[in-house]
Short mmCIF file of C-alpha atoms in Angstrom, two decimals:
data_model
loop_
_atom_site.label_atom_id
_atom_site.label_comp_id
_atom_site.label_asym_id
_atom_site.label_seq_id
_atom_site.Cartn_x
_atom_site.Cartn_y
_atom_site.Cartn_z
CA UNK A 1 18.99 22.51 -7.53
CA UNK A 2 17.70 20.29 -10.67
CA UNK A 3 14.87 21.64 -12.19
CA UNK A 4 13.18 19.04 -12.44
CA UNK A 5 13.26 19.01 -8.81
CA UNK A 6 12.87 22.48 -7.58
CA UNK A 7 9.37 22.10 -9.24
CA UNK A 8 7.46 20.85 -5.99
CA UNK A 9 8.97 23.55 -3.85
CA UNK A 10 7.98 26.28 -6.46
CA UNK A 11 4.21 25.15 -6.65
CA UNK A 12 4.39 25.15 -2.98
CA UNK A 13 5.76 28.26 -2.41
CA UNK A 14 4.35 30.30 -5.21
CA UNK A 15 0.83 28.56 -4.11
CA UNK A 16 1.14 30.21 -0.25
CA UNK A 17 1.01 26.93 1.29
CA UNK A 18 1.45 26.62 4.73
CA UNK A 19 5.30 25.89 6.47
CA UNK A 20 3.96 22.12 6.76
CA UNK A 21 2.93 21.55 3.39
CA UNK A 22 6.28 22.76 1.98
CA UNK A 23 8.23 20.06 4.55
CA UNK A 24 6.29 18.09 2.53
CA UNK A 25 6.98 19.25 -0.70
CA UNK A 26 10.57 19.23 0.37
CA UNK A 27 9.82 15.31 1.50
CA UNK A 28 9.06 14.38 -2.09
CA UNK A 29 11.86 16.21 -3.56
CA UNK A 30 14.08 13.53 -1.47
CA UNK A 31 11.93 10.76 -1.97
CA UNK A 32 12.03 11.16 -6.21
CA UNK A 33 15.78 12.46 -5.74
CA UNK A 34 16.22 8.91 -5.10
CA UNK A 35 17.22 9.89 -0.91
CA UNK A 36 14.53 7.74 0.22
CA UNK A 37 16.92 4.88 1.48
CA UNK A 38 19.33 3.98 4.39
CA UNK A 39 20.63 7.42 5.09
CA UNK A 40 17.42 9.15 3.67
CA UNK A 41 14.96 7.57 5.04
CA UNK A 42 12.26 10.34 7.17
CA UNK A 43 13.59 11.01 10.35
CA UNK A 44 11.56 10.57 13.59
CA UNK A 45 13.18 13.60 15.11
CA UNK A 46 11.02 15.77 12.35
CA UNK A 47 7.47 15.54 11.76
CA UNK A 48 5.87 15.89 8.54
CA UNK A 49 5.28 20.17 9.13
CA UNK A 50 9.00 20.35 10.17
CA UNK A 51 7.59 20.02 13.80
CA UNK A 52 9.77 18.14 16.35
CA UNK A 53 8.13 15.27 17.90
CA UNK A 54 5.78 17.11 21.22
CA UNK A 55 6.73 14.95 24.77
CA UNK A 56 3.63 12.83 25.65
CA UNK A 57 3.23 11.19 28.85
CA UNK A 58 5.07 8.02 29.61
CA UNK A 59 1.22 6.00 29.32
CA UNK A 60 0.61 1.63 30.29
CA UNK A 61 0.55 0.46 26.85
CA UNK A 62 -1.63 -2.86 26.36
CA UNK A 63 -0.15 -5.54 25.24
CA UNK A 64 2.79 -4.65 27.92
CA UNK A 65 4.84 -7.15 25.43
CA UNK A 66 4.72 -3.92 22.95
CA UNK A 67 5.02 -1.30 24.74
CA UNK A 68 8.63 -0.34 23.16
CA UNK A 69 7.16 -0.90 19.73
CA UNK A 70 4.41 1.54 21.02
CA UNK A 71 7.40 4.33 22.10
CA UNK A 72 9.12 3.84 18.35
CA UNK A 73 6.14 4.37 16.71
CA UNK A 74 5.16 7.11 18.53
CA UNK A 75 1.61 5.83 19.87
CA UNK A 76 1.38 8.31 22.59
CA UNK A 77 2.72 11.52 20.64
CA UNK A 78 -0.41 10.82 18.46
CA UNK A 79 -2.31 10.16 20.72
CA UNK A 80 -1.80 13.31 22.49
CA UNK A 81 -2.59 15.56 19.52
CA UNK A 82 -6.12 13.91 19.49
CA UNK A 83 -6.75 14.48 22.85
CA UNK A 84 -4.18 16.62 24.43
CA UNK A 85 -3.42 17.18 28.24
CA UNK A 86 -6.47 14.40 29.08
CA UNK A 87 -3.78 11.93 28.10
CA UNK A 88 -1.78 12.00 31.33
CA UNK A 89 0.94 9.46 32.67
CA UNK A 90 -1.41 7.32 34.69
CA UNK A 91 -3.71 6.68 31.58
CA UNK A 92 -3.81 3.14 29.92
CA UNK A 93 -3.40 3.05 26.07
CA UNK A 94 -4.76 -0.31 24.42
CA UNK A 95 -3.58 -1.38 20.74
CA UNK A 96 -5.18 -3.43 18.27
CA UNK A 97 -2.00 -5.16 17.70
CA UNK A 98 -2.17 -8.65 18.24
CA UNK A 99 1.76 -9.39 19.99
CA UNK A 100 1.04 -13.28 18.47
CA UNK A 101 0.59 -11.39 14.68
CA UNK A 102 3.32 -9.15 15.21
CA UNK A 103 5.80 -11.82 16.25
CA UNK A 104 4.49 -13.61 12.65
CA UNK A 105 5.72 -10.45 11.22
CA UNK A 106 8.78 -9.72 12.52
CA UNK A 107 9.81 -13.01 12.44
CA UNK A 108 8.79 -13.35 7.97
CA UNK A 109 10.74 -9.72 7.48
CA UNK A 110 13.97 -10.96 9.60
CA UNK A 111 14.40 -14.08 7.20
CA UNK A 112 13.69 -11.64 4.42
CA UNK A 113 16.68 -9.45 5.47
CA UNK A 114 18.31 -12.93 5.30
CA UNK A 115 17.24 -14.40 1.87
CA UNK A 116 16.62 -11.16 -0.33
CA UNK A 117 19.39 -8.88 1.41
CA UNK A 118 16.68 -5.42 1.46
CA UNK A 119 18.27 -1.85 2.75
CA UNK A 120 15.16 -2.51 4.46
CA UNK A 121 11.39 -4.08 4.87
CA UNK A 122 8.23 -3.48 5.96
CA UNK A 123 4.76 -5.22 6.24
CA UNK A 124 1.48 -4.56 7.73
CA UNK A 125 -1.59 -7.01 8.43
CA UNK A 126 -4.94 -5.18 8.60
CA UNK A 127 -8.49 -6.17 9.39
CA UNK A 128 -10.62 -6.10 6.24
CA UNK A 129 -13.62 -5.59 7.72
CA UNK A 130 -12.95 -3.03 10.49
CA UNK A 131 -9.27 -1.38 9.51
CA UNK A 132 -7.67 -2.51 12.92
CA UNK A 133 -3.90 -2.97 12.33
CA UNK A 134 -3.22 -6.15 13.50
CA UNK A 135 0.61 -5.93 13.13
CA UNK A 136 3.25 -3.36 11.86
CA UNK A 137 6.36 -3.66 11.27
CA UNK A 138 9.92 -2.92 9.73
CA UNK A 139 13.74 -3.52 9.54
CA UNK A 140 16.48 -1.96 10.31
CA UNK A 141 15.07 -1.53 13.51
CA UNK A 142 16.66 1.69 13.07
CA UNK A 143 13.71 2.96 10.97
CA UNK A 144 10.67 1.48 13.17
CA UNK A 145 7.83 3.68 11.09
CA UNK A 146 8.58 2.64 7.22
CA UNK A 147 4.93 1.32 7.28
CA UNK A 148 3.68 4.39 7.37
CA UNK A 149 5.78 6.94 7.35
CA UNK A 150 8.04 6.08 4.23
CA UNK A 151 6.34 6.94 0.36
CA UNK A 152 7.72 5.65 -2.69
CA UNK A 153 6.57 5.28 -6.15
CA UNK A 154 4.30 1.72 -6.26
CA UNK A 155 4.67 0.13 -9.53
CA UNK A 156 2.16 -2.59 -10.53
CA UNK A 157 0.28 -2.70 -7.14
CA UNK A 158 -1.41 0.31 -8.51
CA UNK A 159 -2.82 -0.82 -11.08
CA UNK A 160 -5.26 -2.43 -8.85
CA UNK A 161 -7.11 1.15 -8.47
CA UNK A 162 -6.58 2.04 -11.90
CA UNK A 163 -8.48 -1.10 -13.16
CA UNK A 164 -11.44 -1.05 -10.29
CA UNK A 165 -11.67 2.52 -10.94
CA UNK A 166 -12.93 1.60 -15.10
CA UNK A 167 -14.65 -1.22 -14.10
CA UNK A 168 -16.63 0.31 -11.84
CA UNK A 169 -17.80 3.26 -14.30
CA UNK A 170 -18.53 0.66 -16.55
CA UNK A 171 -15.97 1.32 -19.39
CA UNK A 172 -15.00 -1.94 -19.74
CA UNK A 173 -15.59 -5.71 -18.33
CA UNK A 174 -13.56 -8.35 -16.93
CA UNK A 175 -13.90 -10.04 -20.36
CA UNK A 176 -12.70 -7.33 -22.60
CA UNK A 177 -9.92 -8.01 -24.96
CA UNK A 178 -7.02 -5.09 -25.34
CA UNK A 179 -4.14 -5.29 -27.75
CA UNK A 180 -1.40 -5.14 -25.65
CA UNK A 181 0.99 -4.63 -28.69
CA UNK A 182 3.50 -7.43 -28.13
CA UNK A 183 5.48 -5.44 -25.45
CA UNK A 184 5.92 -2.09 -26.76
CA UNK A 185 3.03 0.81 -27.77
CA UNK A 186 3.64 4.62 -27.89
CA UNK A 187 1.35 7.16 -25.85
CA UNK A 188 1.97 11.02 -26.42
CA UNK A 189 5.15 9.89 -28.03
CA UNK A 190 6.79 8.15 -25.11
CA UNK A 191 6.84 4.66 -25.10
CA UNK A 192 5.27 1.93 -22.64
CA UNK A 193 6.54 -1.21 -22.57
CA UNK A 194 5.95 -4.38 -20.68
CA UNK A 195 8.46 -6.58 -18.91
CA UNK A 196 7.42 -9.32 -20.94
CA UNK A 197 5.50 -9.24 -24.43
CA UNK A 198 2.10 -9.87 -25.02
CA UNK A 199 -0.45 -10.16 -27.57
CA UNK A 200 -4.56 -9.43 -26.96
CA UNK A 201 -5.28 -9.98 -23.30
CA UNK A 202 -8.49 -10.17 -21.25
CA UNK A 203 -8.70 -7.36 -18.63
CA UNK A 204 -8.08 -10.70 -15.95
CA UNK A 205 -4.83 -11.36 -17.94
CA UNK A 206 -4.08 -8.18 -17.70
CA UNK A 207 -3.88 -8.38 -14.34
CA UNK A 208 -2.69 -11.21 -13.71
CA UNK A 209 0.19 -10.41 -16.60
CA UNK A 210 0.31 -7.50 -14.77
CA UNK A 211 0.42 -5.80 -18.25
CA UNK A 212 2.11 -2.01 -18.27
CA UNK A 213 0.30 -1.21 -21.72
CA UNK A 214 -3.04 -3.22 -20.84
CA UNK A 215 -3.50 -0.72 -17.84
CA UNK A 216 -2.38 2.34 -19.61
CA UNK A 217 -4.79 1.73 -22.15
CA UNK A 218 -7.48 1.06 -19.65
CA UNK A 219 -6.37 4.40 -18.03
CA UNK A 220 -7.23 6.20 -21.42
CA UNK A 221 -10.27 5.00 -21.29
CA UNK A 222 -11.44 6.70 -17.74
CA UNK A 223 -9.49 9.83 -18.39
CA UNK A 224 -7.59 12.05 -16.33
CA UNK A 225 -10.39 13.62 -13.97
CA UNK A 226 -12.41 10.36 -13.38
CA UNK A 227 -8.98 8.79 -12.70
CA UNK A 228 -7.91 11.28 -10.26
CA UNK A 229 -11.08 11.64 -8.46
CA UNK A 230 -11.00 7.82 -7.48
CA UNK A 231 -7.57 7.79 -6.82
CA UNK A 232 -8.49 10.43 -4.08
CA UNK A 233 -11.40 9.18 -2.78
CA UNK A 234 -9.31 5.87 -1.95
CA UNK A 235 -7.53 8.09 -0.15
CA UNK A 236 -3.79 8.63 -2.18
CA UNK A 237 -2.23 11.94 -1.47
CA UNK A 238 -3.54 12.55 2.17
CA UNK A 239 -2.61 10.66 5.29
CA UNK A 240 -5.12 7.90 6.50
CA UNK A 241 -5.00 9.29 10.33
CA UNK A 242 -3.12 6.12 12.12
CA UNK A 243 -2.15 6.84 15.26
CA UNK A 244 1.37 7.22 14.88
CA UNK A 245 4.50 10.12 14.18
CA UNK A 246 5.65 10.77 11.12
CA UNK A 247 2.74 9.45 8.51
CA UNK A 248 3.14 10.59 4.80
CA UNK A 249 0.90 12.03 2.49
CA UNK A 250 2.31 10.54 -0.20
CA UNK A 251 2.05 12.21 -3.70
CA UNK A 252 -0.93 12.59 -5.93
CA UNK A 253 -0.66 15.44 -8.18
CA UNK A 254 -3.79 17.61 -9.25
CA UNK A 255 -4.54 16.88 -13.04
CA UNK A 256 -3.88 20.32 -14.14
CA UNK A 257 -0.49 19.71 -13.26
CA UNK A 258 0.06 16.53 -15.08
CA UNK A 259 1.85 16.21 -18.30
CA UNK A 260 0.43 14.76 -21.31
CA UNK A 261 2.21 10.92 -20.97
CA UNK A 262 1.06 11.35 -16.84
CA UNK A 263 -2.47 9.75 -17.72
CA UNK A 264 -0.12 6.34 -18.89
CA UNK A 265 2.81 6.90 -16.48
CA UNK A 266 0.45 6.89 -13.51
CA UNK A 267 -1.52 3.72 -14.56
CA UNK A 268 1.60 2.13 -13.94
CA UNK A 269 2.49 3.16 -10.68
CA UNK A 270 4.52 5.95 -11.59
CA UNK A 271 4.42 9.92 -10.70
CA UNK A 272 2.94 9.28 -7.59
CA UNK A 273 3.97 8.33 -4.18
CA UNK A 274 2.05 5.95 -1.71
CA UNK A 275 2.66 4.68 1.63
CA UNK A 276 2.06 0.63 2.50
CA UNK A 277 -1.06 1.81 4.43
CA UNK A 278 -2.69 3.63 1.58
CA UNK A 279 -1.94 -0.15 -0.23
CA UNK A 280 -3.29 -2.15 1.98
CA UNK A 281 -5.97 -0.01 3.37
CA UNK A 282 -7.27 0.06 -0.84
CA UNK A 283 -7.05 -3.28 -0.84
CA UNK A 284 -9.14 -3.67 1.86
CA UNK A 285 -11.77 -1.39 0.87
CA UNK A 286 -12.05 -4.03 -2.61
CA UNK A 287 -12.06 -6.58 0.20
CA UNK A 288 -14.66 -4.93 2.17
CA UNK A 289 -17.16 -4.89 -1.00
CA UNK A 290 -15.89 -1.53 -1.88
CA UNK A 291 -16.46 0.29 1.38
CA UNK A 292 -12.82 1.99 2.55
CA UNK A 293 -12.24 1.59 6.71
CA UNK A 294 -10.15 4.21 8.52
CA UNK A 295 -7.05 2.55 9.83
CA UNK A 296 -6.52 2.49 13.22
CA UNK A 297 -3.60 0.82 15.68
CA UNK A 298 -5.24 2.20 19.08
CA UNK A 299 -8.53 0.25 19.98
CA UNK A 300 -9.02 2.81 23.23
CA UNK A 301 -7.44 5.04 25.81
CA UNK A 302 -8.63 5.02 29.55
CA UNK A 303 -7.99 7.49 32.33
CA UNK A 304 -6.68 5.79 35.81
CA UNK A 305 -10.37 6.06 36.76
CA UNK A 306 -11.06 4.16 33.87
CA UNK A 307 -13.04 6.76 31.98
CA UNK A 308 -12.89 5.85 28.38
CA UNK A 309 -11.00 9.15 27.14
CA UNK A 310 -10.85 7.94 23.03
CA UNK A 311 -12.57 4.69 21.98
CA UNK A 312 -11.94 3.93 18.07
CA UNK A 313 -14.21 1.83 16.12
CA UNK A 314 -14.93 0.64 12.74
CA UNK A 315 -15.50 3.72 10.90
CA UNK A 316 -16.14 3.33 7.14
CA UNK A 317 -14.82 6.72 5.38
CA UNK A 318 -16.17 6.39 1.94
CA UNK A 319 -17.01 3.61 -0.41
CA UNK A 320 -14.89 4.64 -4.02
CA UNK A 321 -16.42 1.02 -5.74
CA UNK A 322 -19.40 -0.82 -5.68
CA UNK A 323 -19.57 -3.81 -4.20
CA UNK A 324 -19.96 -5.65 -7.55
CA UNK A 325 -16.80 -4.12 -8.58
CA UNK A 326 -14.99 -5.18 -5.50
CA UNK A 327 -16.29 -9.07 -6.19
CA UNK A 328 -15.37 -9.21 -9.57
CA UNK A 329 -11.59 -7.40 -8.82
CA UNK A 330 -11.19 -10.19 -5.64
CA UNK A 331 -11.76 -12.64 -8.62
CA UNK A 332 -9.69 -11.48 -11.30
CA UNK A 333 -7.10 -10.47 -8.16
CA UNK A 334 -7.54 -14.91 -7.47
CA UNK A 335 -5.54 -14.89 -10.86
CA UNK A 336 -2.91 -13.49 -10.29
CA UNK A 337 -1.28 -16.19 -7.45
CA UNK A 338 -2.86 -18.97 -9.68
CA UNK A 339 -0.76 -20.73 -12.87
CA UNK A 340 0.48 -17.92 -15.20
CA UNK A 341 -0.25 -15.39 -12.78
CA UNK A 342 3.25 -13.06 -11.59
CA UNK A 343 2.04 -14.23 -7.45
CA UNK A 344 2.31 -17.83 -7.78
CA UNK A 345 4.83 -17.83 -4.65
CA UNK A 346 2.03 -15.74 -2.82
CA UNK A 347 -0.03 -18.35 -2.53
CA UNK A 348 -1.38 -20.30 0.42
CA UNK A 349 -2.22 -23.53 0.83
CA UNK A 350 -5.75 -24.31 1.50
CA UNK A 351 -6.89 -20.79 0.57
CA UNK A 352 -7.69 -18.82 -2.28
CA UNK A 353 -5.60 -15.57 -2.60
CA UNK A 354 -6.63 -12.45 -4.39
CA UNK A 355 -3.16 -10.85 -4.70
CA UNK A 356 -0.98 -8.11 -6.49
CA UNK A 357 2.63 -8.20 -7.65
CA UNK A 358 4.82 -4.98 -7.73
CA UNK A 359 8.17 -3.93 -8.86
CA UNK A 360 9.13 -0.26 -9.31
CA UNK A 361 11.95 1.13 -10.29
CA UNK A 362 13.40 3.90 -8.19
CA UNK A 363 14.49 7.17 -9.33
CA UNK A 364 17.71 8.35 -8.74
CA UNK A 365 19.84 11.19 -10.11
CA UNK A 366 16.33 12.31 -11.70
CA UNK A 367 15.98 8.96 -13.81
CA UNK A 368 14.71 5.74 -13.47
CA UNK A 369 17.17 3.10 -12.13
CA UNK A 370 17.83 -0.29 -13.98
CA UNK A 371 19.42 -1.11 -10.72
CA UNK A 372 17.39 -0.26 -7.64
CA UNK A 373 13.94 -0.82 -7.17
CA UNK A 374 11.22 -1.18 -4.45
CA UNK A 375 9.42 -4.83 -4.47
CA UNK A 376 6.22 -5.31 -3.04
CA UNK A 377 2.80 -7.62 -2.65
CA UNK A 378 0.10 -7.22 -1.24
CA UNK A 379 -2.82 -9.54 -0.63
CA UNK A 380 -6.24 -10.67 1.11
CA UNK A 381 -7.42 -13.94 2.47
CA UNK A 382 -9.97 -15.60 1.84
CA UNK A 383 -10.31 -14.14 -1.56
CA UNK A 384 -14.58 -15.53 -1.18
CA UNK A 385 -14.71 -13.03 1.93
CA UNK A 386 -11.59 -11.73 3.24
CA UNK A 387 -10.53 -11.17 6.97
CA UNK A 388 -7.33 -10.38 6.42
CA UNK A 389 -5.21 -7.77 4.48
CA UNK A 390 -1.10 -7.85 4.23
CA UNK A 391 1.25 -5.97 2.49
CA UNK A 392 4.82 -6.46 2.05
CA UNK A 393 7.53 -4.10 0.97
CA UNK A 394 11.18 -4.82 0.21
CA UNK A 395 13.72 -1.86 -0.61
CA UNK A 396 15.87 -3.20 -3.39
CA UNK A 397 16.53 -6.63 -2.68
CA UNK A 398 18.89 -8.72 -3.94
CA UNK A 399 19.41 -10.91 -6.00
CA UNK A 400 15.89 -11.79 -6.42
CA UNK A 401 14.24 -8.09 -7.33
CA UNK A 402 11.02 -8.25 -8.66
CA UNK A 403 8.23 -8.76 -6.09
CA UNK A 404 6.92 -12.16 -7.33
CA UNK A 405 10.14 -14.07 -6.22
CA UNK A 406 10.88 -11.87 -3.38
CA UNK A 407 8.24 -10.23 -0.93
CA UNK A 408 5.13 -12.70 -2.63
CA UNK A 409 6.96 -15.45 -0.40
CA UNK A 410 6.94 -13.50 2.02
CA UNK A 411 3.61 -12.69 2.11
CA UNK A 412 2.98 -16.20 2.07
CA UNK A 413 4.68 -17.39 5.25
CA UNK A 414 2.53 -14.08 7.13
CA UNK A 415 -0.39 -14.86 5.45
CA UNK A 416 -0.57 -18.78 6.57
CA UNK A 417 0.97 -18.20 9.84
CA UNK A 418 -2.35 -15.42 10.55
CA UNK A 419 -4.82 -17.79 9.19
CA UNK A 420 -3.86 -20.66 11.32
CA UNK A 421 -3.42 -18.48 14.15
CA UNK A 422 -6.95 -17.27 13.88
CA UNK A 423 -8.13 -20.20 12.40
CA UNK A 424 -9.61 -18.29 9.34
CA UNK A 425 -11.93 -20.84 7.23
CA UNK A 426 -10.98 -21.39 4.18
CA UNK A 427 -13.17 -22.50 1.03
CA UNK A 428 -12.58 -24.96 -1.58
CA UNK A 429 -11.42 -23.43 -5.05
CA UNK A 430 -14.13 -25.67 -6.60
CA UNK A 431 -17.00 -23.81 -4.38
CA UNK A 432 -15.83 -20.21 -5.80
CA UNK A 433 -18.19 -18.64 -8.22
CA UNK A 434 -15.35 -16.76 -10.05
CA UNK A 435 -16.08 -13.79 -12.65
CA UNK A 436 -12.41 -14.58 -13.56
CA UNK A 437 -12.03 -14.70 -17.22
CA UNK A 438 -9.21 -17.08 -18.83
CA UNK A 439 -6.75 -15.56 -21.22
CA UNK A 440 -7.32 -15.40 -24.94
#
């Protein structure tokens, strides 16, 4: 084995960690060996802990419409370990999946398998205010729990947390100018560079420029500690909890173990892992004026008696940002699918969207790949007050890779079909008091 890839299984080992935790270990030695695709993708006959999946009950699964969606996500398996033999054949298992939504879904990721040509895609669309999944879902049908149960290194999406994270300990404004060095700058003597030169740049154009040196240099400023503390308390590196087999932890090293370019690399969406779910459910929480929701995709579980055996309800798990911080990200987030911003094709008509663009290069054969990359956005609506929260995530599509010309669209034709469906009201860009600041 690599060395650079033996690493995780040495900490893990040499660190006593349980049989589980090195399955994991072993999980992200695949996922940053580059196996993480068609052929390497988690299997659903293994549990992370190198369990195989227990037998649960056949259960009534409400909608009835999902109930095989229910079975490939492995509702009932999860259910089970909450409650254990209570959960019996006869009992009734109701989702917070709206069928409507999830049809939405399905339908935007089949005409991305069409126009982008992904190994495969995934999107999720969450309640902001409660963290009730509203849909999941992913393609090949082959590999029904991507959503959740595939991690892979973000890119720019990140940067979101990164950013929040300063601005809420007060190290800098939205209104702050940083050098951004005209594309290239050196940090522990590596360089960062950005896909597309740029001079001084408000902390807004950063974002919305999604700038790889304007959010390193940002990073410097909080640090390593402060920057890993908030990164955990948004929940990276741990599973969220969501009722189905198979989530990942993701990957979010311990300082002491990072090297001394990690501060910069990780800014950027780089040495660590994520699932869509930790995404979106972030994005949420800065939608939710800074208070983070535990996911859930089972709204309650009756006996045939129709005693209430689990009940799940909005159940805010920590709040990582102020909820001036959250306003003033959903603003400078606005940006970003307005002129000049990298989500232009993420936005919707009538609405204003606070939005991120990501593109991340994939690592294979232990380096970065010019040619394979994971695309993403992710997005809430109404930016004012958000209901809604979606994330979409397209393995290496082609020929259109970066996620502003390939899952922002996407986004797009979820996003409007939801808000019409629940007839979300939208407010005039001229009645938003934005804390947006224009570029230099």
């Amino acid at each position: 084995m690599r060395q650079d890839l033996e690493k995780p299984l040495f900490h893990a080992v040499q660190a006593g960690k349980t049989t589980g935790q090195i399955m994991m270990a072993v999980s992200a030695v695949l996922l940053f060996a580059g196996c993480a695709e068609p052929g390497g993708y988690p299997s659903r006959d293994v549990m992370p802990g190198g369990r195989s999946e227990p037998q649960a009950p056949i259960c009534q699964i409400l909608p009835k419409e999902l109930a095989p969606r229910a079975e490939a996500w492995g509702v009932a398996e999860a259910v089970s370990d909450q409650i254990g033999p209570k959960l019996r054949s006869d009992s009734v298992i109701q989702l917070t999946v709206d069928q409507n939504i999830q049809k939405y879904v399905e339908q935007a990721l089949e005409s991305a398998m069409t126009n982008f040509h992904p190994r495969a895609a995934w999107a999720i669309v969450e309640d902001v205010r409660t963290g009730a999944i509203l849909a999941m879902a992913s393609l090949p049908s082959s590999e029904p729990n991507l959503a959740a149960g595939m991690a892979f290194e973000p890119g720019s999406i990140f940067k979101v947390g990164v950013i929040a994270a300063a601005l809420n300990e007060g190290l800098i404004a939205t209104n702050d100018l940083f050098d951004c060095e005209n594309g290239s700058w050196s940090y522990g003597g590596k360089p960062v560079r950005d896909f597309h030169p740029y001079g001084v740049l408000y902390v807004t154009g950063i974002l919305r420029k999604s700038s790889n040196i304007g959010a390193a240099k940002i990073a410097v400023k909080l640090g390593p500690k402060d920057l890993h503390r908030y990164l955990k308390s948004c929940g990276f590196g741990q599973p969220t909890g969501l009722e189905v087999s198979g989530e990942m932890a993701g990957l979010l090293n311990s300082p002491s173990k990072w090297s001394k370019v990690s501060l910069v690399r990780v800014a950027m969406g780089h040495e660590v892992s994520v699932t869509a779910l930790q995404m979106l459910n972030l994005l949420c929480c800065i939608g939710n004026d800074g208070v983070l929701m535990k996911p859930h995709i089972v709204q309650k579980v009756a006996g045939k008696d129709g005693v209430i055996l689990l009940e799940n309800k909005p159940e805010a798990i920590a709040q990582p940002i102020n909820a001036q911080t959250a306003a003033q990200m959903r603003a400078m987030l606005t940006e970003v699918t307005r002129e000049g911003g990298t989500g232009t094709r993420g936005a919707v008509t009538g609405y204003n969207v606070a939005g991120k663009t990501g593109t991340a290069e994939k690592i294979v054969d232990g380096h970065y790949s010019e040619s394979e990359n994971i695309a993403s956005f992710m997005g809430l609506l109404p930016a004012e007050r958000p209901e809604i929260g979606v994330i979409v995530v397209l393995d290496n599509p082609q020929p259109l890779r970066t996620g502003s010309v390939s899952a922002a669209p996407v986004f797009a034709q979820i996003a409007a079909a939801v808000a019409r469906y629940l007839d979300i009201q939208n407010l005039e860009p001229h009645k938003q008091a934005s804390t947006a600041d224009p570029q230099p």
